[in-house]
């Protein structure tokens, strides 16, 4: 028998009540936690001009689901990411707003292609951006906000893996010049390929490969490696960022890790949850282009869908779901709803409390377990 | 000087904090009210195959912003409406779920073109669908849920304008046959064109044009007009739907109104708010195609954006926004956030409480008004 055609395109899906409600609960908890730190929510559109979504940049353009807009006669794309839209808002509509400007967001993003690890092409992205500074104080705040948000949404225990995106530049332009192309050096470090490092005459960088893992040891290794002191400010900064959160999460360091950090400035982090291979979020410092200038910012993005699929935010509603038989008192029904019950009213004699997911039924003397 | 190019395509826009947060508050209130009546939230995707969004139907296809999906090699469209997606879910993934099936949703929809009255091409749609019945009891429930949701979101006072989509069919196929095409008859009634009605030999329908306006009078006029009794069941049904809500909202009747009701079965309604020319919502009975069969349903959709633009859901945050000077106690800051304060931490000496929107500053002895 031929397989029935799929109802939805590959990578797009429906969320049914339990999961949709879990997604809603998780989103509310994350957004509320960010707002408690003074981050104002913004809502950019689902689609905009390809150029403002980064369509001029090869790396980003690969992700864009593009189409011609019959109204503007221009190429639009669905947003593959909200961070860039928030940067656009900060430097256009909110260009005159006082800095530091704290903004947050939650919404669906759509990518042209799914990745092997993540088959979804549409996903929930939630995040916060602090615009106007990428100082150590800003970095410390944004990491703290991320952890508060994760905790509020019940996501954890998490590991925060720090990285130093410009560490190779600082070294290669300072105490450890290399003959090889700096991009190649970055690639070999990223690949953790000790043999290749030696081959390209960058054996001096080998200790960087082992300054990786649990935070304190990796920081000590990095300090020992940094005999010239060119990394001292970076290392001190990471320790200042780590200090207030070291008792709340597991911290690790991978100084030359670059995955997903192509646009970041001096620090970055990925957020891992045990059992989830892919990072559930990432963040760091970056620069928003403003004409010929740039504005410094720090921020983070979370992608909670895989956690929601695994049960995050799920609640059993049946325990507060009550069946109202025909002829019930509407005022009593309203008072039950005000008391946080979900009422399910019978429309006919055929309606069944249990089949409709109700753990309770309204009897003459009040709720009765079904 | 040439005008700077627009940053966003026509009809798409950013919502800044005050409005984005208002939209979030309104959405939460609406969804929570629908869930309190046992409606489970679902989240269909932002885009799907053109066919399942109604792209085979001329009227709907005009609204679709379409594009070719490089992955499926098929034409997709952004959803112009969520009701149809919910119908698809109800009759596919949830085909075996017990009836009546209560589902609700909230999300952005995108239309190809804006209308003159509504320049937005992307808008928030929130609604509820009761699938498996379009009985009077179902209709009464859905109208009550709509009113509860509107009230919970602070939308009002509202007017509910009822219509009877099949009244012309009942009359023309019964006591008042016409020579003219029934579609033309519907059009002239919709246009309230008394001259044209007479011209096409349908003068007998003229009283229908005046059975319009405040509910009780219009119902009385309709009963007087309905000498054959073919409309008795419809009129009785409308009165049964109206009875529980007549003290909560203003009710009107416009029996031949068809705008937006092309797919509806026996009853429909539009929701008006004073000062908003366009309806803020509509609902009614309809049929979901299931193969060669149909499944009956009732539902409603709300489009709250114009109300949010006009201030619905807006709150002044400054009154609970507190500035934390450098060196503040982090534990105290956390307890303020737990107490529903929004904390804004100084990152440097240059940060200013007032400029950052804070009505309060944390002093040595607690909050001090700025």
XYZ file of C-alpha atoms in Angstrom:
740
model
C 0.000 0.000 0.000
C 1.458 3.376 -0.886
C 2.368 5.524 2.071
C -0.092 8.358 2.653
C 1.438 11.689 1.696
C 2.739 13.639 4.683
C 0.346 16.283 5.894
C 3.127 18.693 6.782
C 6.414 19.567 5.099
C 9.557 17.937 6.489
C 10.798 19.707 9.593
C 7.476 21.394 10.411
C 5.044 19.983 12.917
C 2.000 20.524 15.082
C 2.289 20.734 18.819
C -0.647 19.015 20.516
C -2.099 20.269 23.810
C 0.278 18.747 26.311
C 3.365 19.945 24.484
C 1.923 23.231 23.277
C 0.939 24.092 26.808
C 4.337 23.029 28.106
C 5.958 25.289 25.498
C 3.740 28.130 26.617
C 4.608 27.560 30.298
C 8.335 27.401 29.568
C 8.182 30.537 27.440
C 6.311 32.457 30.116
C 8.778 31.412 32.805
C 11.787 32.373 30.678
C 10.342 35.724 29.606
C 9.171 36.595 33.113
C 12.641 35.886 34.504
C 14.271 38.114 31.887
C 11.745 40.875 32.488
C 12.457 40.694 36.223
C 16.000 41.780 35.328
C 14.646 44.800 33.465
C 14.694 43.351 29.939
C 11.800 44.756 27.895
C 10.171 42.365 25.480
C 10.174 43.208 21.780
C 8.391 41.400 18.933
C 9.965 41.715 15.498
C 8.057 40.384 12.474
C 8.199 36.771 11.276
C 9.649 37.849 7.931
C 11.616 40.781 6.637
C 13.971 41.816 3.833
C 16.606 39.225 3.153
C 19.363 41.815 3.591
C 18.370 42.761 7.129
C 18.307 39.080 8.077
C 21.891 38.684 6.981
C 21.195 37.482 3.467
C 24.341 39.211 2.197
C 26.441 36.947 4.305
C 27.070 33.441 2.934
C 26.986 31.654 6.238
C 23.643 33.114 7.278
C 22.149 33.095 3.769
C 22.320 29.293 3.712
C 19.797 29.260 6.550
C 17.251 31.574 4.940
C 13.912 30.375 3.629
C 13.410 33.079 1.014
C 10.521 34.194 -1.132
C 9.530 37.074 -3.353
C 7.031 39.405 -1.793
C 4.451 40.374 -4.425
C 3.744 43.614 -2.557
C 7.267 45.021 -2.174
C 8.595 43.112 -5.199
C 11.611 42.280 -3.088
C 13.087 39.148 -1.588
C 11.982 38.496 1.958
C 12.967 35.652 4.238
C 11.525 34.013 7.299
C 13.651 34.905 10.283
C 16.155 32.166 11.097
C 17.181 33.998 14.265
C 15.767 36.796 16.413
C 19.039 38.193 17.839
C 19.811 39.978 14.610
C 16.320 41.492 14.499
C 16.754 42.786 18.044
C 20.064 44.355 16.990
C 18.259 46.052 14.116
C 15.591 47.396 16.495
C 18.234 48.604 18.971
C 20.101 50.520 16.302
C 17.072 51.924 14.430
C 13.799 52.474 16.331
C 15.630 52.442 19.658
C 18.840 54.146 18.489
C 18.099 57.056 20.825
C 17.047 54.956 23.826
C 19.444 55.263 26.779
C 22.163 52.619 27.080
C 22.595 50.004 28.368
C 19.438 48.893 26.569
C 17.980 45.636 27.819
C 15.671 43.740 25.457
C 14.276 40.232 25.407
C 12.199 38.171 23.005
C 10.464 34.851 22.454
C 9.232 33.572 19.132
C 9.372 31.026 16.377
C 12.261 30.979 13.918
C 12.414 29.050 10.659
C 15.482 27.671 8.925
C 15.752 26.510 5.383
C 17.247 23.174 6.328
C 17.207 21.063 9.435
C 20.464 19.801 10.872
C 21.138 16.120 11.457
C 20.963 16.581 15.199
C 17.837 18.728 15.051
C 15.262 17.683 12.481
C 13.048 20.690 13.141
C 13.092 23.600 10.726
C 10.822 25.724 12.903
C 11.770 26.223 16.521
C 11.222 28.372 19.545
C 13.963 30.877 20.306
C 13.963 32.832 23.571
C 16.665 35.231 24.600
C 17.907 38.491 26.032
C 20.265 41.134 24.696
C 22.056 43.863 26.628
C 23.040 46.519 24.132
C 25.616 49.257 24.632
C 28.304 47.374 26.513
C 30.280 44.161 26.422
C 32.145 44.925 29.622
C 32.867 42.303 32.246
C 29.934 43.686 34.262
C 27.635 43.269 31.230
C 28.938 39.742 30.636
C 28.420 38.844 34.273
C 24.871 40.154 34.177
C 23.893 38.308 31.017
C 25.233 34.987 32.288
C 23.341 35.511 35.536
C 20.121 36.337 33.701
C 20.492 33.217 31.555
C 20.913 31.044 34.638
C 17.970 32.679 36.438
C 15.793 32.137 33.354
C 16.836 28.500 32.991
C 16.149 27.909 36.665
C 12.742 29.619 36.505
C 11.761 27.360 33.613
C 12.921 24.239 35.442
C 15.803 23.651 33.029
C 18.746 22.038 34.709
C 21.153 21.069 36.034
C 23.048 22.949 33.327
C 26.677 23.195 32.394
C 27.985 26.525 31.110
C 30.925 26.048 28.800
C 32.903 29.279 28.331
C 35.069 30.126 25.392
C 37.364 33.012 24.449
C 36.719 33.730 20.774
C 39.690 36.099 20.317
C 42.297 34.116 22.220
C 44.035 32.930 19.040
C 44.216 36.481 17.678
C 45.671 37.805 20.930
C 48.361 35.127 20.890
C 49.174 35.127 17.181
C 49.362 38.917 17.047
C 51.393 38.924 20.279
C 53.776 36.465 21.872
C 53.156 33.478 19.591
C 53.325 34.565 15.934
C 52.813 31.772 13.407
C 53.856 31.380 9.802
C 50.608 29.601 8.998
C 47.445 31.420 8.071
C 45.632 32.442 11.270
C 42.375 30.987 9.958
C 44.078 27.628 9.493
C 45.448 27.885 13.025
C 41.942 28.540 14.328
C 40.578 25.601 12.357
C 43.172 23.160 13.697
C 42.601 24.336 17.256
C 38.862 24.034 16.743
C 39.403 20.494 15.438
C 41.753 19.833 18.394
C 44.212 18.331 15.895
C 47.570 18.214 17.698
C 49.358 16.635 14.733
C 48.230 19.322 12.334
C 49.226 22.059 14.799
C 52.747 20.670 14.923
C 52.818 20.301 11.141
C 51.916 23.958 10.553
C 54.601 25.069 13.010
C 52.194 25.968 15.769
C 53.362 23.464 18.380
C 53.539 26.328 20.856
C 49.729 26.287 20.863
C 49.479 22.638 21.943
C 48.962 23.447 25.653
C 45.796 25.333 24.690
C 44.245 22.009 23.689
C 44.550 20.715 27.221
C 43.461 23.929 28.968
C 39.979 22.534 28.567
C 37.387 20.974 30.843
C 36.364 21.735 34.447
C 36.640 25.474 34.904
C 39.145 25.854 37.728
C 41.660 23.407 36.322
C 41.319 24.766 32.795
C 41.786 28.347 34.062
C 44.903 27.252 35.973
C 46.256 25.537 32.851
C 45.533 28.631 30.780
C 47.320 30.890 33.288
C 50.308 28.552 33.304
C 50.383 28.571 29.511
C 50.067 32.375 29.324
C 53.637 33.170 30.352
C 53.560 36.486 28.483
C 50.461 37.650 30.347
C 48.654 38.628 27.137
C 45.627 36.586 28.272
C 45.578 37.841 31.869
C 42.713 40.287 31.318
C 40.641 37.589 29.602
C 41.280 35.036 32.321
C 40.511 37.539 35.074
C 37.315 38.490 33.276
C 36.165 34.865 33.015
C 36.811 34.378 36.710
C 34.793 37.513 37.488
C 31.917 36.230 35.342
C 32.102 32.791 36.950
C 32.342 33.910 40.591
C 28.657 34.705 41.264
C 27.316 31.583 39.525
C 29.899 28.916 40.339
C 27.745 27.421 43.084
C 24.642 27.308 40.899
C 25.845 25.548 37.749
C 28.684 23.388 36.483
C 31.297 25.503 34.712
C 33.703 24.382 32.057
C 36.138 26.133 29.745
C 37.096 25.371 26.172
C 39.103 28.450 25.178
C 39.426 27.701 21.465
C 35.933 26.339 20.857
C 34.360 28.330 18.018
C 31.172 26.533 17.051
C 28.464 29.127 16.655
C 30.677 31.986 17.769
C 31.848 33.400 14.470
C 30.457 36.836 15.281
C 31.348 37.047 18.898
C 33.830 39.397 20.443
C 35.805 38.387 23.513
C 33.715 35.838 25.419
C 31.125 33.250 24.596
C 29.306 30.417 26.290
C 27.243 27.403 25.449
C 24.630 25.900 27.743
C 24.360 22.135 28.014
C 21.836 19.935 29.742
C 22.743 16.309 30.548
C 21.275 13.972 27.966
C 21.035 16.665 25.292
C 23.981 16.372 22.936
C 23.428 19.702 21.287
C 23.669 22.923 23.282
C 20.273 24.205 24.464
C 21.537 27.744 24.270
C 24.482 29.965 23.648
C 25.558 33.504 24.229
C 28.421 35.932 24.503
C 29.659 39.339 23.468
C 29.239 40.649 19.956
C 29.137 43.833 17.908
C 26.118 45.217 16.065
C 27.046 47.063 12.870
C 25.737 50.658 12.817
C 26.727 52.229 9.519
C 30.517 52.263 9.577
C 30.513 51.932 13.362
C 29.674 49.136 15.734
C 27.791 48.950 18.989
C 28.930 46.486 21.635
C 26.431 44.023 23.082
C 26.129 40.812 25.074
C 23.287 38.351 24.916
C 22.109 34.783 24.878
C 19.600 32.632 23.003
C 17.854 29.505 24.219
C 16.281 26.795 22.055
C 14.098 24.846 24.494
C 12.170 22.636 22.020
C 14.164 19.431 22.596
C 13.685 19.829 26.356
C 9.944 20.357 25.902
C 9.829 17.250 23.713
C 11.514 15.418 26.588
C 8.828 16.544 29.045
C 9.942 19.959 30.308
C 6.973 22.036 31.450
C 4.493 19.165 31.107
C 1.679 19.035 33.627
C -1.127 16.577 34.141
C -4.246 18.684 33.739
C -6.759 15.940 34.572
C -6.304 16.618 38.248
C -7.840 20.070 37.965
C -10.144 19.325 35.041
C -13.745 18.972 36.152
C -16.742 17.749 34.192
C -19.932 19.803 34.507
C -23.069 17.722 33.905
C -26.033 19.051 31.923
C -28.018 21.576 33.905
C -25.134 22.627 36.156
C -25.196 26.042 37.822
C -23.299 28.506 35.580
C -22.351 30.707 38.541
C -20.807 27.727 40.337
C -18.939 26.830 37.145
C -17.551 30.363 36.965
C -16.404 30.201 40.564
C -14.624 26.904 39.892
C -12.793 28.530 36.973
C -11.851 31.460 39.190
C -10.419 28.836 41.569
C -8.125 27.590 38.805
C -10.249 24.614 37.729
C -10.643 23.793 34.055
C -14.320 23.163 33.521
C -15.576 20.880 30.747
C -19.305 21.338 30.253
C -21.498 18.516 28.970
C -23.177 19.416 25.697
C -25.316 16.264 25.597
C -26.014 13.126 27.612
C -23.427 11.305 25.517
C -20.496 13.299 26.909
C -18.246 11.308 29.202
C -16.125 12.845 31.961
C -13.334 10.283 31.789
C -13.080 10.268 28.002
C -12.836 14.066 28.067
C -9.825 13.921 30.382
C -11.579 15.021 33.557
C -10.320 13.700 36.874
C -13.362 15.226 38.587
C -17.081 15.607 38.080
C -19.270 18.248 39.644
C -21.762 16.510 41.927
C -24.608 17.910 43.987
C -22.225 18.608 46.877
C -19.197 19.688 44.883
C -16.338 17.972 43.037
C -16.291 14.170 43.048
C -13.318 12.154 41.784
C -14.099 10.314 38.518
C 16.808 64.566 0.122
C 15.789 61.073 -0.895
C 13.705 59.252 1.661
C 15.628 56.556 3.508
C 14.559 53.100 2.370
C 12.112 51.447 4.731
C 13.728 48.998 7.112
C 10.776 46.639 6.987
C 8.451 45.522 4.199
C 5.053 47.214 3.998
C 2.608 45.745 6.476
C 5.258 44.214 8.753
C 6.469 45.918 11.890
C 8.335 45.651 15.152
C 6.532 45.814 18.450
C 8.552 47.753 21.023
C 8.490 46.857 24.735
C 5.339 48.583 25.872
C 3.247 47.128 23.054
C 4.984 43.773 22.880
C 4.403 43.283 26.580
C 0.801 44.398 26.233
C 0.337 41.863 23.423
C 1.838 39.194 25.636
C -0.455 40.111 28.550
C -3.548 40.126 26.338
C -2.602 36.790 24.781
C -2.032 35.186 28.156
C -5.362 36.429 29.481
C -7.249 35.196 26.407
C -5.568 31.791 26.371
C -5.958 31.296 30.107
C -9.679 32.062 29.864
C -10.142 29.545 27.045
C -8.133 26.913 28.910
C -10.313 27.456 31.978
C -13.194 26.211 29.822
C -11.259 23.046 28.997
C -9.824 24.136 25.635
C -6.381 22.605 25.114
C -3.843 24.776 23.359
C -2.336 23.574 20.087
C 0.485 25.130 18.057
C 0.465 24.440 14.340
C 3.475 25.512 12.261
C 3.907 28.987 10.752
C 3.949 27.555 7.232
C 2.617 24.471 5.534
C 1.614 23.112 2.134
C -0.469 25.556 0.158
C -3.213 22.954 -0.315
C -3.776 22.386 3.395
C -4.027 26.145 3.921
C -6.836 26.346 1.404
C -4.724 27.220 -1.619
C -7.095 25.297 -3.884
C -9.834 27.708 -3.040
C -9.786 31.045 -4.883
C -11.032 33.142 -2.044
C -8.425 31.894 0.423
C -5.628 31.593 -2.133
C -5.689 35.361 -2.642
C -4.537 35.739 0.969
C -1.616 33.332 0.781
C 2.000 34.471 0.838
C 3.467 31.539 -1.059
C 6.966 30.278 -1.707
C 8.714 27.210 -3.028
C 10.301 25.106 -0.347
C 13.719 23.934 -1.586
C 13.530 20.903 0.726
C 10.136 19.471 -0.245
C 10.199 21.048 -3.718
C 6.590 22.012 -3.126
C 4.707 25.246 -2.679
C 4.262 26.281 0.916
C 2.488 29.314 2.294
C 2.574 31.270 5.498
C -0.615 30.637 7.414
C -3.172 33.395 6.847
C -5.434 31.847 9.479
C -5.091 29.304 12.284
C -8.693 27.974 12.359
C -8.108 25.851 9.301
C -4.909 24.421 10.779
C -6.796 23.488 13.948
C -9.398 21.742 11.783
C -6.611 19.805 10.087
C -5.185 18.761 13.465
C -8.632 17.749 14.746
C -9.273 15.524 11.758
C -5.770 14.016 11.448
C -3.584 13.736 14.568
C -6.624 14.048 16.818
C -9.105 12.169 14.616
C -9.441 9.513 17.327
C -9.673 11.917 20.268
C -13.086 11.854 21.981
C -15.630 14.459 20.885
C -16.495 17.155 21.604
C -12.861 18.172 21.171
C -11.971 21.586 22.587
C -8.864 23.270 21.205
C -7.505 26.805 21.395
C -4.582 28.655 19.872
C -2.708 31.950 19.751
C -0.185 32.928 17.134
C 0.870 35.193 14.324
C -0.750 34.921 10.908
C 0.492 36.517 7.702
C -1.559 37.651 4.735
C -0.320 38.452 1.293
C -1.993 41.840 1.202
C -3.184 44.249 3.830
C -6.712 45.587 3.648
C -7.487 49.266 3.545
C -8.882 49.175 7.049
C -6.029 47.100 8.414
C -2.603 47.948 7.051
C -0.924 45.064 8.878
C -0.029 41.930 6.950
C 1.087 40.086 10.064
C -1.279 39.935 12.981
C -2.067 38.107 16.170
C -4.936 35.611 15.975
C -6.316 33.995 19.126
C -9.251 31.641 19.179
C -11.034 28.518 20.290
C -12.678 25.696 18.362
C -15.168 23.133 19.639
C -15.097 20.215 17.236
C -17.702 17.493 16.911
C -20.874 19.482 17.321
C -22.562 22.618 16.098
C -25.607 22.142 18.309
C -27.289 24.999 20.130
C -25.474 23.890 23.297
C -22.144 24.052 21.461
C -22.989 27.472 20.038
C -24.001 28.732 23.451
C -20.769 27.507 24.961
C -18.535 29.053 22.314
C -20.214 32.455 22.591
C -19.843 32.298 26.366
C -16.165 31.358 26.101
C -15.563 34.242 23.695
C -17.176 36.701 26.098
C -15.269 35.325 29.101
C -12.010 35.602 27.157
C -12.733 39.157 26.037
C -13.610 40.134 29.589
C -10.481 38.490 31.021
C -8.352 40.469 28.578
C -10.082 43.724 29.461
C -11.710 44.017 26.026
C -15.061 45.724 26.179
C -17.761 46.764 26.283
C -18.419 44.590 23.241
C -21.330 44.155 20.901
C -22.064 40.695 19.545
C -23.757 40.875 16.182
C -25.426 37.574 15.264
C -26.200 36.386 11.787
C -27.964 33.363 10.267
C -25.860 32.286 7.292
C -28.403 29.824 5.889
C -31.546 31.919 6.314
C -31.775 32.712 2.590
C -31.436 29.041 1.666
C -34.146 28.034 4.126
C -36.513 30.628 2.701
C -35.714 30.227 -0.998
C -35.906 26.440 -0.807
C -39.089 26.708 1.266
C -41.868 29.254 1.468
C -40.293 32.024 -0.657
C -38.944 30.564 -3.905
C -37.355 33.090 -6.262
C -36.777 33.088 -9.978
C -33.482 34.856 -9.549
C -30.252 33.025 -8.891
C -29.971 32.391 -5.133
C -26.441 33.775 -5.105
C -27.712 37.023 -6.579
C -30.427 37.099 -3.935
C -27.800 36.646 -1.218
C -25.683 39.417 -2.735
C -28.531 41.918 -2.846
C -29.536 41.113 0.705
C -25.913 41.455 1.787
C -25.787 44.822 0.013
C -29.117 45.736 1.645
C -30.300 46.914 -1.773
C -34.103 47.143 -1.570
C -34.459 48.355 -5.167
C -32.479 45.451 -6.561
C -34.470 42.980 -4.484
C -37.694 44.297 -5.987
C -36.160 44.294 -9.449
C -35.177 40.601 -9.251
C -38.661 39.685 -8.062
C -37.673 39.129 -4.451
C -39.736 41.870 -2.836
C -41.003 39.262 -0.376
C -37.551 39.392 1.205
C -37.681 43.132 1.917
C -38.790 42.717 5.580
C -35.548 40.824 6.212
C -33.645 44.048 5.618
C -35.359 45.694 8.545
C -35.180 42.705 10.916
C -31.823 44.133 11.869
C -30.379 45.966 14.861
C -30.951 45.594 18.605
C -31.469 41.909 19.277
C -34.951 41.745 20.830
C -36.594 43.999 18.267
C -34.859 42.296 15.347
C -35.849 38.854 16.667
C -39.462 40.056 16.986
C -39.364 41.428 13.436
C -37.904 38.163 12.173
C -40.614 36.131 13.917
C -43.302 38.369 12.442
C -41.780 37.961 9.000
C -41.485 34.177 9.348
C -45.195 33.392 8.859
C -44.405 29.912 7.539
C -42.374 29.017 10.624
C -39.421 27.768 8.586
C -37.113 29.985 10.669
C -38.598 29.104 14.067
C -35.812 26.680 14.997
C -33.138 29.232 14.041
C -34.829 32.031 15.973
C -35.326 29.839 19.033
C -31.682 28.787 18.826
C -30.461 32.393 18.700
C -32.564 33.230 21.725
C -31.112 30.247 23.578
C -27.584 31.370 22.707
C -28.334 34.935 23.738
C -30.085 34.194 27.028
C -27.032 33.546 29.257
C -25.034 36.508 27.924
C -27.650 39.184 27.337
C -26.803 40.986 30.558
C -23.073 40.946 29.859
C -22.837 42.364 26.332
C -24.848 44.315 23.803
C -26.547 41.985 21.332
C -27.617 42.789 17.818
C -28.887 40.750 14.885
C -28.246 41.143 11.185
C -29.728 37.928 9.761
C -28.472 38.276 6.183
C -25.010 39.643 6.942
C -22.456 37.418 5.234
C -19.127 39.198 5.509
C -16.543 36.623 6.518
C -19.067 33.842 6.899
C -18.822 32.075 3.570
C -17.971 28.766 5.202
C -20.283 28.914 8.126
C -23.243 26.679 8.736
C -26.258 27.969 10.609
C -25.097 30.723 12.947
C -22.350 33.286 13.015
C -21.342 36.305 15.010
C -19.066 39.281 14.813
C -17.602 41.047 17.825
C -17.390 44.829 17.793
C -15.772 47.253 20.193
C -16.852 50.921 20.186
C -14.401 53.022 18.213
C -13.126 50.071 16.166
C -14.851 50.077 12.789
C -13.738 46.611 11.848
C -14.837 43.586 13.880
C -12.258 42.519 16.476
C -13.394 38.956 16.139
C -15.865 36.596 14.562
C -17.159 33.123 15.026
C -19.916 30.663 14.319
C -20.698 27.157 13.205
C -18.884 25.496 10.321
C -18.013 22.140 8.826
C -14.532 20.650 8.536
C -14.093 18.465 5.448
C -12.961 14.909 6.301
C -12.538 13.010 3.068
C -16.021 12.869 1.564
C -17.565 13.598 4.950
C -17.724 16.632 7.162
C -17.343 17.173 10.866
C -19.412 19.883 12.552
C -17.691 22.517 14.651
C -18.172 25.918 16.263
C -15.466 28.427 17.060
C -14.303 31.994 17.140
C -11.213 34.005 16.268
C -10.062 37.288 17.781
C -7.671 39.795 16.206
C -6.654 42.018 19.119
C -3.830 44.024 17.469
C -5.830 47.231 16.841
C -6.944 47.199 20.475
C -3.364 46.720 21.674
C -2.286 49.601 19.427
C -4.967 51.666 21.152
C -3.559 50.846 24.604
C -5.165 47.543 25.617
C -2.960 45.664 28.078
C -0.507 48.539 28.524
C 1.031 48.976 31.951
C 3.438 51.532 33.318
C 6.396 49.460 34.457
C 8.403 52.325 35.978
C 6.470 52.009 39.201
C 7.911 48.590 39.907
C 11.223 49.071 38.136
C 14.052 49.603 40.595
C 17.624 50.701 39.934
C 20.351 48.746 41.734
C 23.499 50.821 42.266
C 26.979 49.359 41.819
C 27.921 47.083 44.684
C 24.343 46.203 45.630
C 23.633 42.978 47.518
C 22.775 40.269 44.947
C 20.640 38.340 47.454
C 18.570 41.452 48.150
C 18.195 41.983 44.390
C 16.926 38.419 44.002
C 14.400 38.917 46.799
C 13.137 42.100 45.107
C 12.620 40.160 41.862
C 10.792 37.436 43.786
C 8.574 40.258 45.101
C 7.655 41.185 41.514
C 10.080 44.081 41.132
C 11.969 44.540 37.877
C 15.566 45.178 38.849
C 17.904 47.208 36.622
C 21.498 46.787 37.773
C 24.088 49.519 37.228
C 26.941 48.317 35.043
C 28.997 51.486 35.521
C 28.892 54.835 37.326
C 27.429 56.384 34.189
C 24.130 54.471 34.429
C 21.192 56.646 35.392
C 18.093 55.329 37.169
C 15.665 57.812 35.613
C 16.992 57.433 32.072
C 16.668 53.662 32.403
C 12.982 53.966 33.250
C 13.237 53.233 36.954
C 10.764 54.854 39.318
C 12.774 53.559 42.283
C 16.370 53.221 43.384
C 17.662 50.772 45.968
C 19.045 52.798 48.881
C 20.757 51.671 52.056
C 17.389 51.218 53.787
C 15.418 49.882 50.830
C 13.605 51.338 47.794
C 13.653 55.138 47.416
C 11.508 56.957 44.835
C 13.594 58.467 42.021
